[in-house]
Coordinates of C-alpha atoms in Angstrom, one line a residue:
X460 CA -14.1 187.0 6.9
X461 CA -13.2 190.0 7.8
X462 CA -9.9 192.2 5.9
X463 CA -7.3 191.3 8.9
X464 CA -7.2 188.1 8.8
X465 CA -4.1 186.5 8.8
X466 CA -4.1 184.0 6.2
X467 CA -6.0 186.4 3.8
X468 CA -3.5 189.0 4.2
X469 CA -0.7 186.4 3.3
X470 CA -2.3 185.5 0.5
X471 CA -3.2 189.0 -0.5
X472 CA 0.4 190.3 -0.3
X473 CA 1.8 186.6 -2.0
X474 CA -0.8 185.6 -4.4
X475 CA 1.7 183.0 -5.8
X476 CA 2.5 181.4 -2.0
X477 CA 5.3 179.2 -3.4
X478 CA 8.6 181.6 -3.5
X479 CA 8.8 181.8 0.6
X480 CA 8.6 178.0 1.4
X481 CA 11.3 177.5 -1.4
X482 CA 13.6 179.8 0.7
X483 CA 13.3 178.3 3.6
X484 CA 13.9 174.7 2.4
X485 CA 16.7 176.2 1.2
X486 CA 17.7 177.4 4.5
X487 CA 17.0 174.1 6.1
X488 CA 19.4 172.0 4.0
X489 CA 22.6 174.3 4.2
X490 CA 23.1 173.9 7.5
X491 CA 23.5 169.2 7.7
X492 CA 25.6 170.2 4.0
X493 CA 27.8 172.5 5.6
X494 CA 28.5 169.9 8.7
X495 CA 28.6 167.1 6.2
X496 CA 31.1 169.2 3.9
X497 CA 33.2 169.6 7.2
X498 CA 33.4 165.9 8.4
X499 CA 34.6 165.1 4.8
X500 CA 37.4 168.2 4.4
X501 CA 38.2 166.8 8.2
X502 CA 38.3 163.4 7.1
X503 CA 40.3 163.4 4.0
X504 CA 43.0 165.7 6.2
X505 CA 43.4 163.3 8.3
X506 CA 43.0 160.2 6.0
X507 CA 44.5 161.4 2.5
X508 CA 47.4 159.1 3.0
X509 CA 45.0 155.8 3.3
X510 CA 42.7 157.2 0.8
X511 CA 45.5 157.7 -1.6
X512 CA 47.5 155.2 -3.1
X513 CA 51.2 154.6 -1.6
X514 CA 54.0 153.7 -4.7
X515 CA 55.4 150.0 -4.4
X516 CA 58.6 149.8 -4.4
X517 CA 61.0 146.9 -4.2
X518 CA 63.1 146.9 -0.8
X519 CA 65.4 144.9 1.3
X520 CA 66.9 144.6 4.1
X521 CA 70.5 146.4 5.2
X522 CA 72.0 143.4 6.1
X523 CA 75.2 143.4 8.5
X524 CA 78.1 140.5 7.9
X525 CA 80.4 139.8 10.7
X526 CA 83.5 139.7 9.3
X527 CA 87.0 138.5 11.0
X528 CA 90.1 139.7 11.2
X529 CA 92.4 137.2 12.5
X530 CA 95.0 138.4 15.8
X531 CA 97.4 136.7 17.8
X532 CA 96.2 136.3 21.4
X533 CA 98.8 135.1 24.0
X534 CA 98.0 132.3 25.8
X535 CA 96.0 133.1 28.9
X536 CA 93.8 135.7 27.5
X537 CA 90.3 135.2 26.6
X538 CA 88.4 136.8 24.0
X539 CA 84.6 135.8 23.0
X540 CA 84.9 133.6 20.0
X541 CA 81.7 133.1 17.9
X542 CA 80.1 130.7 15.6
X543 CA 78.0 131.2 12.8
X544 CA 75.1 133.0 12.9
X545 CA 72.2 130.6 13.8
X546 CA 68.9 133.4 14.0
X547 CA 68.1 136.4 15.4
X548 CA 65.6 137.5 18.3
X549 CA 63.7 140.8 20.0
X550 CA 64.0 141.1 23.8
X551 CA 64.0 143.6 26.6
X552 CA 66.6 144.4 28.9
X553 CA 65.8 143.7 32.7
X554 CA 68.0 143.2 35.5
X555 CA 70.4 140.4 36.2
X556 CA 69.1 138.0 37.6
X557 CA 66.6 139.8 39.6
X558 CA 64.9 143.4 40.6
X559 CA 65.3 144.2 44.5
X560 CA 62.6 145.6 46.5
X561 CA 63.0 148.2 48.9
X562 CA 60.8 147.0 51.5
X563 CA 58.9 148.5 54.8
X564 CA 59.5 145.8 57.8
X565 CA 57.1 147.6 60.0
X566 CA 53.3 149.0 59.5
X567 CA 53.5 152.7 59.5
X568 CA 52.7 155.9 57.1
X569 CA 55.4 157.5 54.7
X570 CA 57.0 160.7 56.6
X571 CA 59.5 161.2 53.9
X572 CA 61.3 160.2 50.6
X573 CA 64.7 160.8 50.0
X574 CA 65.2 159.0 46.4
X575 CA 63.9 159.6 43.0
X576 CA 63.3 157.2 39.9
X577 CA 66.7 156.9 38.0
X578 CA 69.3 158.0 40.6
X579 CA 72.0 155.9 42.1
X580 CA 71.9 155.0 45.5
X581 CA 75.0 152.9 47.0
X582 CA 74.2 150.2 50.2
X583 CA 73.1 151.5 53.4
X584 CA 71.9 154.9 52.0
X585 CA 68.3 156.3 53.6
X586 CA 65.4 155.7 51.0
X587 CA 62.7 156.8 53.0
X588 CA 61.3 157.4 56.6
X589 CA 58.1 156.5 58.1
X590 CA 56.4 158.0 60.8
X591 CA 57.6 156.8 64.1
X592 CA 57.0 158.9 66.9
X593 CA 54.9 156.1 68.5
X594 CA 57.9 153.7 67.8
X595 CA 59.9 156.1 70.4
X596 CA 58.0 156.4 72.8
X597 CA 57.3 152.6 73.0
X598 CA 61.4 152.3 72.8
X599 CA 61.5 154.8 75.9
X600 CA 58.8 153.1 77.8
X601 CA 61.0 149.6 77.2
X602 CA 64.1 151.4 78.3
X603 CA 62.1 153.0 81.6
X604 CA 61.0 149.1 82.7
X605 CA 64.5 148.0 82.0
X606 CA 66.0 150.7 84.5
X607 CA 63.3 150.3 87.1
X608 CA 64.1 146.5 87.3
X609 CA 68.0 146.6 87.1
X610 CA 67.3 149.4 90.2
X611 CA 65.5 146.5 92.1
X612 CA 68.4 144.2 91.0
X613 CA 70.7 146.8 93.6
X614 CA 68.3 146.5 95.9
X615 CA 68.3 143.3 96.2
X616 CA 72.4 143.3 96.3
X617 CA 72.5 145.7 98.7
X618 CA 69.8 143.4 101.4
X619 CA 72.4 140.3 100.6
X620 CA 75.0 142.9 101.9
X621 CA 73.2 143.7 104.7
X622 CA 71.8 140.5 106.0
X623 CA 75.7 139.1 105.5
X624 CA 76.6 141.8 107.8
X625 CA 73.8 141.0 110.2
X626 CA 74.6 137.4 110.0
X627 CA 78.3 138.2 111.1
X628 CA 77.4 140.0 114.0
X629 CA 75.4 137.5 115.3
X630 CA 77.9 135.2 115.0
X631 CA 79.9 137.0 117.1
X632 CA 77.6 137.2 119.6
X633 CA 77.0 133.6 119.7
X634 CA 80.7 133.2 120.0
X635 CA 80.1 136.1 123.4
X636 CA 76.8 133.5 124.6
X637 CA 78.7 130.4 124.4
X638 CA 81.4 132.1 126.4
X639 CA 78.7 133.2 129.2
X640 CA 77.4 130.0 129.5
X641 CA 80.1 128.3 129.3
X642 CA 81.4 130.3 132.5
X643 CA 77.9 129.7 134.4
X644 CA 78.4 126.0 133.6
X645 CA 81.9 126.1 135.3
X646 CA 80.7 128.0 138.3
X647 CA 77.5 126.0 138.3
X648 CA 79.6 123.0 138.7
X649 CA 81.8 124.3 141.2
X650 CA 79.1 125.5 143.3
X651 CA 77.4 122.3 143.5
X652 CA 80.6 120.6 144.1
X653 CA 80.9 122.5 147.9
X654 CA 79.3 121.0 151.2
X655 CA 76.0 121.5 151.9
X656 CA 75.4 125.0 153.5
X657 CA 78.4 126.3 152.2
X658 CA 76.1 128.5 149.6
X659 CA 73.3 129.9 150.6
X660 CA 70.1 128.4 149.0
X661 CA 69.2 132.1 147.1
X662 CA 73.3 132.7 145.4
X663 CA 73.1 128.5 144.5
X664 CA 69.5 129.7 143.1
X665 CA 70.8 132.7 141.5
X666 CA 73.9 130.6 139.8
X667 CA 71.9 127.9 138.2
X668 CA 69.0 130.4 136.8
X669 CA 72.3 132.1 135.3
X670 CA 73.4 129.1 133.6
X671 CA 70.3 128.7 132.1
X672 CA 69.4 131.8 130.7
X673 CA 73.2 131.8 129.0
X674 CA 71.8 129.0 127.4
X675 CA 68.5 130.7 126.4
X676 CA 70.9 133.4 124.6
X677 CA 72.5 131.0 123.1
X678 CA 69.5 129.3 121.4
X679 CA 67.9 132.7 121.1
X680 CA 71.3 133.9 118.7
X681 CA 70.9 130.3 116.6
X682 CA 67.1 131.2 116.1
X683 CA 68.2 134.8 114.4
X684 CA 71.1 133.0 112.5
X685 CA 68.5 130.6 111.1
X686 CA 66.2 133.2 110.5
X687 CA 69.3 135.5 108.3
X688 CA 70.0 132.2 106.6
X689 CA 66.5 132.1 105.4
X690 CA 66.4 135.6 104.1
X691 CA 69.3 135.4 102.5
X692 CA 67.8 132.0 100.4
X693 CA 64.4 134.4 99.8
X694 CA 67.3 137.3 98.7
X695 CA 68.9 134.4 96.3
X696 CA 65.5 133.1 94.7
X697 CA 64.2 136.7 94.0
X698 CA 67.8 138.0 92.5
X699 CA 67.4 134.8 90.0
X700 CA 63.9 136.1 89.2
X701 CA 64.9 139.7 88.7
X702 CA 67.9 138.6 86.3
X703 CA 64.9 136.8 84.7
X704 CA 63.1 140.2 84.2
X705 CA 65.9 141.9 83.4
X706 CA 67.0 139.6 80.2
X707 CA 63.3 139.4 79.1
X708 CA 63.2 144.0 79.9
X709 CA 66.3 143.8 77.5
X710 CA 65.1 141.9 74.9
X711 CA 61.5 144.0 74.9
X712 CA 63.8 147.1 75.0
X713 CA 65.7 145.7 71.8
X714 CA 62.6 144.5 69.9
X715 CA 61.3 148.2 70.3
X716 CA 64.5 149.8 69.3
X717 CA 64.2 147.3 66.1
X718 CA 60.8 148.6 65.6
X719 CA 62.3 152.1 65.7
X720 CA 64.8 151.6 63.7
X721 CA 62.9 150.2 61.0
X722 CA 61.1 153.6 60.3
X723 CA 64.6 154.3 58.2
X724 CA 64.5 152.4 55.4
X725 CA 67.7 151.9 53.8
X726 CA 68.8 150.7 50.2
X727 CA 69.9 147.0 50.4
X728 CA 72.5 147.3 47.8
X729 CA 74.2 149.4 45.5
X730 CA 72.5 150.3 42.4
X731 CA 69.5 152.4 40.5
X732 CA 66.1 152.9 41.5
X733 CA 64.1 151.4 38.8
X734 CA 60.4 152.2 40.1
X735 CA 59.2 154.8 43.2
X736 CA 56.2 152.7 45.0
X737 CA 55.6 155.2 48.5
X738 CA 55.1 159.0 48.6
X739 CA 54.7 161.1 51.8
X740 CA 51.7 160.2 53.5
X741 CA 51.2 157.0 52.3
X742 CA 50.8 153.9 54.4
X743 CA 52.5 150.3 54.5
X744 CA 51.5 147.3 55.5
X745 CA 53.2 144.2 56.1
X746 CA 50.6 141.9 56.5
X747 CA 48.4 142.4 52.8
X748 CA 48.0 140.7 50.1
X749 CA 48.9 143.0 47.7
X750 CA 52.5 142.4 46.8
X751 CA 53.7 146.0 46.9
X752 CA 51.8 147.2 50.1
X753 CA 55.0 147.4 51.8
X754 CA 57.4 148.5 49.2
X755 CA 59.2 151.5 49.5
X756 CA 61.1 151.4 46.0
X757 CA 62.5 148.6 43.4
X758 CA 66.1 148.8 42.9
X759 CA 68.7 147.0 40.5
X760 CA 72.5 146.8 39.8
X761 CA 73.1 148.8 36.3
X762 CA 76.4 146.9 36.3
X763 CA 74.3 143.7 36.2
X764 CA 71.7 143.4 33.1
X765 CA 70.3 140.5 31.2
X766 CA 67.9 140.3 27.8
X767 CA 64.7 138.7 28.4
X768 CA 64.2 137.3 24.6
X769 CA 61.2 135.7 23.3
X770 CA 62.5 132.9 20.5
X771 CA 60.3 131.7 18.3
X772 CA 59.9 128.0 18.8
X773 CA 61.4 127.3 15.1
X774 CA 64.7 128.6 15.9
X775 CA 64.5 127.2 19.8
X776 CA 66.0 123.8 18.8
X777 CA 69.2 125.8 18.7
X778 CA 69.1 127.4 22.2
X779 CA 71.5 126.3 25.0
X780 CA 73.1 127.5 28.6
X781 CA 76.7 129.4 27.5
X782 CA 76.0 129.8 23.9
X783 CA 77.3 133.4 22.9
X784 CA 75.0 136.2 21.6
X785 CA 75.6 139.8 20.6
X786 CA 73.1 142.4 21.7
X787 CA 71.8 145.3 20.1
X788 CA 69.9 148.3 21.7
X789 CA 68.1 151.3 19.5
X790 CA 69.6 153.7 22.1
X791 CA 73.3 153.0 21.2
X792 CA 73.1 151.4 17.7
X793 CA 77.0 152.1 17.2
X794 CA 77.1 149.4 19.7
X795 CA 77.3 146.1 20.1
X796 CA 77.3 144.1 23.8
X797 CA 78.5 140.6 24.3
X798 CA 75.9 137.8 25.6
X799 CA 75.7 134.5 27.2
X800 CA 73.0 132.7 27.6
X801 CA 72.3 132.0 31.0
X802 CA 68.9 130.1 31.5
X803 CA 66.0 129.1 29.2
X804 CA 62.5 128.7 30.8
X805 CA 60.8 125.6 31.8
X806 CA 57.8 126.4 29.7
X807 CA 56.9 127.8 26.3
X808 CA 54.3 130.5 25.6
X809 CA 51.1 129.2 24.0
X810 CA 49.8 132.1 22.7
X811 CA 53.0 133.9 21.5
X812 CA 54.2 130.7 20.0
X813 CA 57.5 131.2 21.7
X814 CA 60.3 129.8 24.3
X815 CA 62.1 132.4 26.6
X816 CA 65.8 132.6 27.1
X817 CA 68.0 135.2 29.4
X818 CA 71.1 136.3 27.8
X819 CA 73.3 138.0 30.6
X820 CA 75.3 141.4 29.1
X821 CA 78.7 141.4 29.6
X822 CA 80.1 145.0 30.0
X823 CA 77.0 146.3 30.2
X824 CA 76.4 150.9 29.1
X825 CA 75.6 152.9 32.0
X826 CA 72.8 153.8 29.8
X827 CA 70.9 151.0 29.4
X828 CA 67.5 150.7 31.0
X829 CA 65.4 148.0 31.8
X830 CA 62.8 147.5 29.7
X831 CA 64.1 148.7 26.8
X832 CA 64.0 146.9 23.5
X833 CA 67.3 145.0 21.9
X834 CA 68.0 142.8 18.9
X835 CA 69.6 139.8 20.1
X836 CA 72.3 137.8 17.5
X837 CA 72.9 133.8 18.7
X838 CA 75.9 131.9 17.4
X839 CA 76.8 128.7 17.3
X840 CA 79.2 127.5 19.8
X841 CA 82.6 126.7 18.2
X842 CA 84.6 123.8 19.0
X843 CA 87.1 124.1 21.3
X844 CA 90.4 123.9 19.7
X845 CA 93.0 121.3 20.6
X846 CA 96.5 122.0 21.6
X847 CA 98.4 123.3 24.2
X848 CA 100.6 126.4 22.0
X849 CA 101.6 129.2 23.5
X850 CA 99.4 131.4 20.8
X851 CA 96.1 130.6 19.5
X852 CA 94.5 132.4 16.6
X853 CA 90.8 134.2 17.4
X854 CA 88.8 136.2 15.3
X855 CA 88.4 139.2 16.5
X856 CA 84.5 140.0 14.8
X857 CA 83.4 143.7 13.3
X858 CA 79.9 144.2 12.0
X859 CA 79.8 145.7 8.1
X860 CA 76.7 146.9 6.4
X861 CA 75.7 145.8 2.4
X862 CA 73.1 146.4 0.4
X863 CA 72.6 145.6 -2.9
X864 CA 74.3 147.5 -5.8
X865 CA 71.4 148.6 -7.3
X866 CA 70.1 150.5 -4.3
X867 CA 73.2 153.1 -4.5
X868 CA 72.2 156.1 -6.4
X869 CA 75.5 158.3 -6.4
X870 CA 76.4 158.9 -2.7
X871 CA 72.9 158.3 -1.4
X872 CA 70.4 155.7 -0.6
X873 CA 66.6 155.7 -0.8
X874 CA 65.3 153.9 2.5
X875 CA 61.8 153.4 3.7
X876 CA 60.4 154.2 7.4
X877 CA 59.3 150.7 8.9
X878 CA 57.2 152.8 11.2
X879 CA 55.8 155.4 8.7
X880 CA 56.5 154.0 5.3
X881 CA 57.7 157.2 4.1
X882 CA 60.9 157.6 1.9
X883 CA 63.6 159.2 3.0
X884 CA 67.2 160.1 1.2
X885 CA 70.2 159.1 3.1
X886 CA 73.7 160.2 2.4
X887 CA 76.4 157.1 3.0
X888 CA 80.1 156.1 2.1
X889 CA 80.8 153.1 0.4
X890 CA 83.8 151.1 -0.1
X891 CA 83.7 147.8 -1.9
X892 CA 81.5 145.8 -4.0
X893 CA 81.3 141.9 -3.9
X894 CA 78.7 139.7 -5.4
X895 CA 76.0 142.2 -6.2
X896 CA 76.2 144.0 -3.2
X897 CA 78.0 147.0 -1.9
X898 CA 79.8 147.3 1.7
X899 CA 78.1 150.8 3.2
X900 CA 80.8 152.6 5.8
X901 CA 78.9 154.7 7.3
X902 CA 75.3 156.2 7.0
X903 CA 73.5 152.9 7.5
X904 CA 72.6 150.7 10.1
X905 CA 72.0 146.8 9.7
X906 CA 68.0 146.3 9.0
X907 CA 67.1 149.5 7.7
X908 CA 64.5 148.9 4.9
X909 CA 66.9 150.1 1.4
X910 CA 65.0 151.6 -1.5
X911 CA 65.8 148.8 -4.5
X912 CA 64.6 151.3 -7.2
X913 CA 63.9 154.5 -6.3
X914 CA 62.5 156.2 -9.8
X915 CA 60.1 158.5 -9.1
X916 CA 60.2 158.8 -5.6
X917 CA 60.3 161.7 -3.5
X918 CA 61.1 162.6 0.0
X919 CA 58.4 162.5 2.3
X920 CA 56.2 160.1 0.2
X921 CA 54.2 157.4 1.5
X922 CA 55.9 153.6 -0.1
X923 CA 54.3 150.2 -0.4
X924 CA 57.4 148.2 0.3
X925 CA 57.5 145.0 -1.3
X926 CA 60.2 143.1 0.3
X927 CA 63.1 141.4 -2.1
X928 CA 65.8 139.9 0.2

C-alpha cells in the first residue's frame, strides 16, 4: 500500500479512531431532542391548564325568586298573571309564526340588489332586479300585434260604413227602376189598348222592349242589393273574429307585461331581512328542486317573534296552549319578555329526548334576532278568579337574585365562568338576608355559578366546581 492512501492516512493522523464517530453521534441526536424539547415546551403552553390540577370548590347556582307586590288594577285592564314556577327551558328565537321568502316568479339572472342582511324594508319596497331586457322586447312585440289587429278592427268598421252607404244608394235607385218600369208598363198598356194600325209595328216594338229592360234594371239593382247584404254578413262574421284576436292580443300583451314586471321584485311585507339568497349575476329558476333556486331574500316581522323551546320530556307533562312563560335573552339580561304558549308539536324528538313548544313574545326588543338563544320560565296557569268587583288584586311579579350567605365576602362575590371555569371577583349590593340566603341588588344575574368558599382562590384561576344547590 502505498503512503496516500486514504484509510492509512486516517489512521495515521487518528491512531485512536473513536473520538470523531463520538462527535458526530452527538451531532445526530441534538437535532430529534431539540424538536422533541419543542413539541413538549409547545404542548405544555398550550395544555398547562389540563395538565395542572384545577381547585374544587363548592358552588351554586344564583337563583332568581319572583316575588309579588300586590296593586289595585281597575276593572277592564289586563295584566299577565302567573303561577308558580313549574321548570325552565333553552330555546331560540325565530319568527312568529313563520319566515317569508322573497321569491323570483320568473326565470331570469340577478341585475341588481338593493337590500342588505339586517335592514328594514316596509311592503312594496324593490329587493332586487333581474335582467329583463328580453322581457321588453317580448312586451313590445305583444303591444305591436295588439295595434296591428285593433287597426284591422277600423278597417273592418269603416267597409260596414261603406257597403251601408253603397247599399243606400242602390236603394234609391231601385226606388228610380221601379218608377221607369212602372211608367213603360202604363204606356205599354196603353199602347196595346189602341186599334190596330194606330202604332206603327217598330214604336209598339220599341215600347214593349222598354218595358222590359225597366224590368231588367230592376232585377239587376235587387242582384247588387243581395250582393251588399252578403258583404255586409262576411263584414259581421270577420269583426266577431277580429274582437276574438283582439281579447286573446290583450291578454298576450298583459301576460308579457306580467313577465316584465316580475323582473322587480318587491318585499311582501313589512319587516327585516333575515338571510340575502341572490347576488348580481346570479340566476333563478322557478322550476328546480332546490328550494331556494328562486329566492331572492328571507324576510320576517321583528314586531312578531316566538321561542322555539326544546322541553325535556320529564317536564312536558306540564305543557299546554295559553300557559304563560317569561323569556330571557343573553343580549338584554336586564330584561324579561312575556310568553304564551302558542302550539306544541305533534311529535317528540328521539334523539334529543325532547317535545317542542313555541312560546309567542309579547312586546318583543327591536333587538332581538332570530336565532338567538333564550331561557324560557313556564308557570302554571292560575285559576281564574270569581267575582264580578269593580277591582281585582294582581301581582305585579319582579325577579330578585339570592345566593347563599356564605358566598358574600364583604361587598364581593367569588363566581365561576361556566364556559372557562375560571374565578372571577364580582363587586354586588346586598340588601336582606332570609333563611340562609342573601337578596343580591345588583351585580348578579340569576344562574351565574357563586363561589360557596372562596379560600385560597385567585382571580384568573382555573375551578373544579362542585355543585351544592
Amino acid at each position: 500500500m502505498s503512503s496516500t492512501d486514504p484509510d492509512i492516512g486516517h489512521l495515521l493522523s487518528n491512531p485512536s479512531g473513536d473520538k470523531p464517530a463520538t462527535g458526530r453521534r452527538f451531532a445526530f441526536w441534538l437535532l430529534p431532542l431539540a424538536i422533541l424539547l419543542g413539541f413538549a415546551l409547545i404542548f405544555g403552553l398550550l395544555f398547562r391548564d389540563r395538565l395542572l390540577p384545577a381547585k374544587a370548590v363548592p358552588v351554586a347556582h344564583a337563583v332568581g325568586i319572583e316575588e309579588a307586590l300586590e296593586n289595585e288594577i281597575p276593572q277592564g285592564e289586563t295584566t299577565a298573571i302567573h303561577g308558580d314556577l313549574l321548570f325552565q327551558a333553552s330555546g331560540w328565537v325565530e319568527p312568529d309564526p313563520l319566515p317569508v321568502k322573497v321569491t323570483a316568479l320568473t326565470d331570469g339572472v340577478v341585475e341588481e340588489v338593493f337590500v342588505y342582511e339586517g335592514e328594514l324594508v316596509e311592503k312594496g319596497d324593490l329587493i332586487a332586479t333581474l335582467i329583463g331586457i328580453d322581457t321588453r322586447l317580448e312586451r313590445d312585440a305583444k303591444a305591436a300585434d295588439l295595434a296591428d289587429v285593433k287597426a284591422s278592427f277600423e278597417a273592418h268598421c269603416t267597409g260596414t260604413q261603406t257597403a251601408l252607404k253603397q247599399m243606400d244608394a242602390e236603394k234609391a235607385q231601385l226606388a228610380i227602376a221601379e218608377a221607369n218600369a212602372a211608367e213603360a208598363a202604363d204606356k205599354l198598356q196603353r199602347y196595346e189598348r189602341l186599334t190596330s194600325g194606330a202604332i206603327p209595328a217598330d214604336e209598339m216594338q220599341k215600347v214593349r222592349y222598354d218595358h222590359t229592360r225597366s224590368l231588367a234594371e230592376i232585377d239587376n239593382i235587387n242582384a247588387r242589393i243581395a250582393g251588399i247584404a252578403e258583404n255586409l254578413n262576411k263584414i259581421a262574421f270577420e269583426v266577431q273574429a277580429i274582437q276574438a284576436r283582439i281579447q286573446k292580443a290583450e291578454i298576450d300583451l298583459e301576460k308579457a307585461e306580467l313577465a316584465h314586471s316580475r323582473t322587480r321584485i318587491t318585499a311582501p311585507i313589512n319587516g327585516r331581512v333575515l338571510k340575502l339568497v341572490s347576488a348580481p349575476g346570479q340566476k333563478k329558476m322557478l322550476g328546480m328542486d332546490d328550494m331556494d333556486s328562486a329566492t331572492i331574500a328571507i324576510l320576517y316581522d321583528p314586531r312578531h317573534l316566538q321561542v322555539r323551546v326544546d322541553v325535556p320530556l320529564a317536564d312536558a307533562a306540564g305543557l299546554g296552549v295559553g300557559q304563560t312563560a317569561k323569556i330571557r335573552c343573553n343580549l338584554l339580561p336586564d330584561e324579561v319578555f312575556e310568553g304564551e304558549v302558542t302550539r306544541i308539536e305533534g311529535s317528540a324528538d328521539l334523539q334529543r329526548n325532547t317535545l317542542q313548544a313555541k312560546v309567542r313574545i309579547k312586546n318583543p326588543n327591536g333587538k332581538l334576532r332570530p336565532e338567538m338563544l333564550s331561557r324560557v320560565e313556564f308557570f302554571e296557569i292560575p285559576p281564574k278568579s270569581e267575582g264580578s268587583g269593580k277591582s281585582e288584586i294582581s301581582s305585579a311579579m319582579g325577579v330578585a337574585v339570592y345566593v347563599p350567605d356564605r358566598a358574600l365576602s364583604g361587598g364581593s362575590v367569588w363566581i365561576c365562568d361556566p364556559e372557562t371555569s375560571r374565578a372571577e371577583s364580582r363587586s354586588v349590593t346586598f340588601s336582606e338576608k332570609k333563611g340562609g340566603l342573601v337578596r343580591i341588588d345588583s351585580g348578579l344575574r340569576p344562574g351565574e355559578w357563586v363561589v360557596l368558599d372562596a379560600t385560597g382562590v385567585r382571580a384568573g384561576q382555573r375551578l373544579k366546581p362542585i355543585f351544592n344547590d
